[in-house]
Amino acid sequence: LTIGLTGATDSSIVISSTGTGADAINVDTTAGSIDIDSADNITIDAADEISLTTADTGAAGKISVVSAVQGSNTAFHLDANADAAASIVDIDAGVLDIDVGGTATVTTGGLTKFEATGGVEIENGSSSGAPALTIDNDDTDKKALYIDAANIDADVLDITANALTTQ
């Protein structure tokens, strides 16, 4: 079955429903895939939630967002109503792996906090040519480094370094 509109005219195919059920328009396949191609933008608007859910089928159930953008253009933009102070982006994952080929910047309007039951490690490659950690404090009347430790059985700070062999 093919529903088509031919000719280079300002025309549309519209599928519309005034149904009030959760499936007012339902596109369903019991075998095979659904493929949507567009020569321009694809826009999905909803007055409520948009959910993308896959069946629990292992690796075949993944969701991929792939962009072919080139140059200094934004490849992926997630805007969770950034102007609203109570807006939350929640990522719940067994493992979160973020790979960045260039510089990674996280800009916040408040405190940035990392909580980990296994600790936090900053690891610098042996050929990076840069310090593993730089603290750049431009607030001249505030401490550049503050450690709040509840230690009673171990040292608060432990620095281990090899002897300097070249200068």
PDB file of C-alpha atoms in Angstrom:
ATOM      1  CA  LEU A   1       0.000   0.000   0.000  1.00  0.00           C
ATOM      2  CA  THR A   2       1.456   3.356  -1.017  1.00  0.00           C
ATOM      3  CA  ILE A   3      -0.055   6.690  -0.123  1.00  0.00           C
ATOM      4  CA  GLY A   4       1.703   9.287  -2.237  1.00  0.00           C
ATOM      5  CA  LEU A   5       1.658  12.875  -3.410  1.00  0.00           C
ATOM      6  CA  THR A   6       3.582  13.639  -6.579  1.00  0.00           C
ATOM      7  CA  GLY A   7       4.571  16.882  -8.201  1.00  0.00           C
ATOM      8  CA  ALA A   8       6.621  19.810  -6.934  1.00  0.00           C
ATOM      9  CA  THR A   9       3.712  21.719  -5.424  1.00  0.00           C
ATOM     10  CA  ASP A  10       3.085  23.215  -1.995  1.00  0.00           C
ATOM     11  CA  SER A  11       0.919  20.271  -0.943  1.00  0.00           C
ATOM     12  CA  SER A  12       0.572  18.063   2.120  1.00  0.00           C
ATOM     13  CA  ILE A  13      -0.725  14.679   3.159  1.00  0.00           C
ATOM     14  CA  VAL A  14      -2.548  15.142   6.448  1.00  0.00           C
ATOM     15  CA  ILE A  15      -3.695  12.339   8.732  1.00  0.00           C
ATOM     16  CA  SER A  16      -5.890  13.831  11.417  1.00  0.00           C
ATOM     17  CA  SER A  17      -7.949  12.499  14.311  1.00  0.00           C
ATOM     18  CA  THR A  18     -10.239  14.047  16.904  1.00  0.00           C
ATOM     19  CA  GLY A  19     -10.134  10.859  18.947  1.00  0.00           C
ATOM     20  CA  THR A  20      -9.493  11.242  22.670  1.00  0.00           C
ATOM     21  CA  GLY A  21      -7.861   7.872  23.365  1.00  0.00           C
ATOM     22  CA  ALA A  22      -4.141   7.215  23.896  1.00  0.00           C
ATOM     23  CA  ASP A  23      -4.077   5.694  20.396  1.00  0.00           C
ATOM     24  CA  ALA A  24      -6.011   8.338  18.467  1.00  0.00           C
ATOM     25  CA  ILE A  25      -3.539   7.675  15.641  1.00  0.00           C
ATOM     26  CA  ASN A  26      -1.699   4.362  15.783  1.00  0.00           C
ATOM     27  CA  VAL A  27       1.011   3.192  13.380  1.00  0.00           C
ATOM     28  CA  ASP A  28       1.879  -0.405  14.174  1.00  0.00           C
ATOM     29  CA  THR A  29       3.932  -3.140  12.566  1.00  0.00           C
ATOM     30  CA  THR A  30       4.072  -6.732  13.772  1.00  0.00           C
ATOM     31  CA  ALA A  31       7.078  -7.582  11.602  1.00  0.00           C
ATOM     32  CA  GLY A  32       9.710  -5.379  10.035  1.00  0.00           C
ATOM     33  CA  SER A  33      10.592  -1.775  10.754  1.00  0.00           C
ATOM     34  CA  ILE A  34       9.178   1.722  10.358  1.00  0.00           C
ATOM     35  CA  ASP A  35      11.339   4.041   8.244  1.00  0.00           C
ATOM     36  CA  ILE A  36      10.813   7.811   8.101  1.00  0.00           C
ATOM     37  CA  ASP A  37      12.873   9.850   5.619  1.00  0.00           C
ATOM     38  CA  SER A  38      12.724  13.590   5.054  1.00  0.00           C
ATOM     39  CA  ALA A  39      14.456  15.937   2.618  1.00  0.00           C
ATOM     40  CA  ASP A  40      14.249  18.664   5.300  1.00  0.00           C
ATOM     41  CA  ASN A  41      13.326  18.900   9.000  1.00  0.00           C
ATOM     42  CA  ILE A  42      11.319  16.444  11.083  1.00  0.00           C
ATOM     43  CA  THR A  43       9.334  18.059  13.903  1.00  0.00           C
ATOM     44  CA  ILE A  44       7.448  16.237  16.649  1.00  0.00           C
ATOM     45  CA  ASP A  45       5.303  18.366  18.950  1.00  0.00           C
ATOM     46  CA  ALA A  46       3.277  17.098  21.886  1.00  0.00           C
ATOM     47  CA  ALA A  47       1.158  18.831  24.497  1.00  0.00           C
ATOM     48  CA  ASP A  48       2.377  16.252  27.034  1.00  0.00           C
ATOM     49  CA  GLU A  49       5.134  13.607  27.122  1.00  0.00           C
ATOM     50  CA  ILE A  50       7.079  12.092  24.236  1.00  0.00           C
ATOM     51  CA  SER A  51       8.280   8.566  25.022  1.00  0.00           C
ATOM     52  CA  LEU A  52      10.711   6.438  23.038  1.00  0.00           C
ATOM     53  CA  THR A  53      10.592   2.897  24.379  1.00  0.00           C
ATOM     54  CA  THR A  54      12.207  -0.260  23.066  1.00  0.00           C
ATOM     55  CA  ALA A  55      11.500  -3.858  23.930  1.00  0.00           C
ATOM     56  CA  ASP A  56      13.906  -5.609  26.284  1.00  0.00           C
ATOM     57  CA  THR A  57      15.794  -7.400  23.517  1.00  0.00           C
ATOM     58  CA  GLY A  58      19.408  -6.755  24.557  1.00  0.00           C
ATOM     59  CA  ALA A  59      21.653  -4.765  22.219  1.00  0.00           C
ATOM     60  CA  ALA A  60      18.967  -4.698  19.531  1.00  0.00           C
ATOM     61  CA  GLY A  61      16.793  -2.545  21.807  1.00  0.00           C
ATOM     62  CA  LYS A  62      19.086   0.484  21.855  1.00  0.00           C
ATOM     63  CA  ILE A  63      18.091   4.012  20.867  1.00  0.00           C
ATOM     64  CA  SER A  64      20.600   5.885  18.684  1.00  0.00           C
ATOM     65  CA  VAL A  65      20.628   9.590  17.913  1.00  0.00           C
ATOM     66  CA  VAL A  66      23.128  10.081  15.081  1.00  0.00           C
ATOM     67  CA  SER A  67      23.926  13.406  13.440  1.00  0.00           C
ATOM     68  CA  ALA A  68      25.873  13.982  10.230  1.00  0.00           C
ATOM     69  CA  VAL A  69      26.500  17.639  11.067  1.00  0.00           C
ATOM     70  CA  GLN A  70      29.857  18.993   9.989  1.00  0.00           C
ATOM     71  CA  GLY A  71      31.932  21.996  10.984  1.00  0.00           C
ATOM     72  CA  SER A  72      31.249  24.007  14.103  1.00  0.00           C
ATOM     73  CA  ASN A  73      27.482  23.473  14.026  1.00  0.00           C
ATOM     74  CA  THR A  74      25.556  22.012  16.963  1.00  0.00           C
ATOM     75  CA  ALA A  75      25.078  18.276  16.369  1.00  0.00           C
ATOM     76  CA  PHE A  76      22.700  17.607  19.268  1.00  0.00           C
ATOM     77  CA  HIS A  77      20.799  20.115  21.398  1.00  0.00           C
ATOM     78  CA  LEU A  78      18.812  19.077  24.459  1.00  0.00           C
ATOM     79  CA  ASP A  79      16.786  21.977  25.880  1.00  0.00           C
ATOM     80  CA  ALA A  80      14.821  20.994  28.967  1.00  0.00           C
ATOM     81  CA  ASN A  81      13.341  24.452  29.458  1.00  0.00           C
ATOM     82  CA  ALA A  82      16.694  25.836  30.562  1.00  0.00           C
ATOM     83  CA  ASP A  83      15.090  29.073  31.742  1.00  0.00           C
ATOM     84  CA  ALA A  84      13.139  27.241  34.444  1.00  0.00           C
ATOM     85  CA  ALA A  85      15.153  26.810  37.658  1.00  0.00           C
ATOM     86  CA  ALA A  86      13.269  23.625  38.576  1.00  0.00           C
ATOM     87  CA  SER A  87      13.771  21.918  35.205  1.00  0.00           C
ATOM     88  CA  ILE A  88      15.665  18.621  35.622  1.00  0.00           C
ATOM     89  CA  VAL A  89      17.427  16.405  33.064  1.00  0.00           C
ATOM     90  CA  ASP A  90      17.633  12.952  34.639  1.00  0.00           C
ATOM     91  CA  ILE A  91      19.926  10.289  33.162  1.00  0.00           C
ATOM     92  CA  ASP A  92      19.491   6.866  34.772  1.00  0.00           C
ATOM     93  CA  ALA A  93      22.026   4.375  33.459  1.00  0.00           C
ATOM     94  CA  GLY A  94      23.993   1.355  34.593  1.00  0.00           C
ATOM     95  CA  VAL A  95      27.096   2.879  32.962  1.00  0.00           C
ATOM     96  CA  LEU A  96      27.427   6.399  31.535  1.00  0.00           C
ATOM     97  CA  ASP A  97      30.216   6.698  28.959  1.00  0.00           C
ATOM     98  CA  ILE A  98      30.864  10.115  27.420  1.00  0.00           C
ATOM     99  CA  ASP A  99      33.530  10.338  24.700  1.00  0.00           C
ATOM    100  CA  VAL A 100      34.644  13.778  23.538  1.00  0.00           C
ATOM    101  CA  GLY A 101      37.185  14.270  20.754  1.00  0.00           C
ATOM    102  CA  GLY A 102      37.917  17.890  21.766  1.00  0.00           C
ATOM    103  CA  THR A 103      37.324  20.087  24.776  1.00  0.00           C
ATOM    104  CA  ALA A 104      34.477  19.257  27.169  1.00  0.00           C
ATOM    105  CA  THR A 105      32.845  22.157  29.015  1.00  0.00           C
ATOM    106  CA  VAL A 106      30.197  21.963  31.728  1.00  0.00           C
ATOM    107  CA  THR A 107      28.717  25.350  32.632  1.00  0.00           C
ATOM    108  CA  THR A 108      26.404  25.637  35.611  1.00  0.00           C
ATOM    109  CA  GLY A 109      24.675  28.486  37.375  1.00  0.00           C
ATOM    110  CA  GLY A 110      25.437  26.968  40.765  1.00  0.00           C
ATOM    111  CA  LEU A 111      27.450  24.293  42.539  1.00  0.00           C
ATOM    112  CA  THR A 112      28.612  21.310  40.461  1.00  0.00           C
ATOM    113  CA  LYS A 113      28.647  18.147  42.538  1.00  0.00           C
ATOM    114  CA  PHE A 114      29.905  14.641  41.791  1.00  0.00           C
ATOM    115  CA  GLU A 115      28.768  11.883  44.156  1.00  0.00           C
ATOM    116  CA  ALA A 116      30.289   8.438  43.811  1.00  0.00           C
ATOM    117  CA  THR A 117      30.340   5.442  46.127  1.00  0.00           C
ATOM    118  CA  GLY A 118      33.637   4.315  44.567  1.00  0.00           C
ATOM    119  CA  GLY A 119      35.464   7.675  44.565  1.00  0.00           C
ATOM    120  CA  VAL A 120      36.312  10.119  41.789  1.00  0.00           C
ATOM    121  CA  GLU A 121      39.497   9.831  39.713  1.00  0.00           C
ATOM    122  CA  ILE A 122      41.061  12.336  37.339  1.00  0.00           C
ATOM    123  CA  GLU A 123      43.384  10.476  34.984  1.00  0.00           C
ATOM    124  CA  ASN A 124      45.646  12.293  32.558  1.00  0.00           C
ATOM    125  CA  GLY A 125      47.222  10.524  29.588  1.00  0.00           C
ATOM    126  CA  SER A 126      51.027  10.296  29.535  1.00  0.00           C
ATOM    127  CA  SER A 127      51.264  12.422  26.384  1.00  0.00           C
ATOM    128  CA  SER A 128      48.614  15.082  27.082  1.00  0.00           C
ATOM    129  CA  GLY A 129      51.138  17.873  27.628  1.00  0.00           C
ATOM    130  CA  ALA A 130      48.793  19.478  30.163  1.00  0.00           C
ATOM    131  CA  PRO A 131      48.258  19.297  33.933  1.00  0.00           C
ATOM    132  CA  ALA A 132      45.807  16.639  35.112  1.00  0.00           C
ATOM    133  CA  LEU A 133      43.975  19.206  37.247  1.00  0.00           C
ATOM    134  CA  THR A 134      43.909  22.982  37.057  1.00  0.00           C
ATOM    135  CA  ILE A 135      42.019  25.024  39.609  1.00  0.00           C
ATOM    136  CA  ASP A 136      41.387  28.500  38.172  1.00  0.00           C
ATOM    137  CA  ASN A 137      39.765  30.690  40.816  1.00  0.00           C
ATOM    138  CA  ASP A 138      38.966  34.255  39.703  1.00  0.00           C
ATOM    139  CA  ASP A 139      37.019  35.145  42.872  1.00  0.00           C
ATOM    140  CA  THR A 140      39.807  36.938  44.752  1.00  0.00           C
ATOM    141  CA  ASP A 141      38.125  36.910  48.166  1.00  0.00           C
ATOM    142  CA  LYS A 142      37.273  33.168  48.148  1.00  0.00           C
ATOM    143  CA  LYS A 143      39.399  30.066  48.708  1.00  0.00           C
ATOM    144  CA  ALA A 144      40.659  28.322  45.560  1.00  0.00           C
ATOM    145  CA  LEU A 145      40.543  24.896  47.244  1.00  0.00           C
ATOM    146  CA  TYR A 146      38.418  23.874  50.221  1.00  0.00           C
ATOM    147  CA  ILE A 147      38.453  20.351  51.642  1.00  0.00           C
ATOM    148  CA  ASP A 148      35.686  19.352  54.065  1.00  0.00           C
ATOM    149  CA  ALA A 149      36.700  15.958  55.440  1.00  0.00           C
ATOM    150  CA  ALA A 150      35.145  13.955  58.264  1.00  0.00           C
ATOM    151  CA  ASN A 151      38.228  11.708  58.510  1.00  0.00           C
ATOM    152  CA  ILE A 152      39.049  10.250  61.937  1.00  0.00           C
ATOM    153  CA  ASP A 153      41.002   7.129  60.951  1.00  0.00           C
ATOM    154  CA  ALA A 154      43.003   8.240  57.896  1.00  0.00           C
ATOM    155  CA  ASP A 155      44.906  11.301  56.690  1.00  0.00           C
ATOM    156  CA  VAL A 156      42.841  13.999  55.002  1.00  0.00           C
ATOM    157  CA  LEU A 157      45.414  14.547  52.282  1.00  0.00           C
ATOM    158  CA  ASP A 158      47.979  12.117  50.879  1.00  0.00           C
ATOM    159  CA  ILE A 159      50.338  13.166  48.075  1.00  0.00           C
ATOM    160  CA  THR A 160      52.586  10.575  46.433  1.00  0.00           C
ATOM    161  CA  ALA A 161      55.010  11.727  43.755  1.00  0.00           C
ATOM    162  CA  ASN A 162      58.066  10.261  42.063  1.00  0.00           C
ATOM    163  CA  ALA A 163      61.380  12.065  42.451  1.00  0.00           C
ATOM    164  CA  LEU A 164      61.994  14.816  39.893  1.00  0.00           C
ATOM    165  CA  THR A 165      64.536  13.491  37.363  1.00  0.00           C
ATOM    166  CA  THR A 166      64.667  16.418  34.891  1.00  0.00           C
ATOM    167  CA  GLN A 167      64.074  20.158  35.106  1.00  0.00           C
TER     168      GLN A 167
END
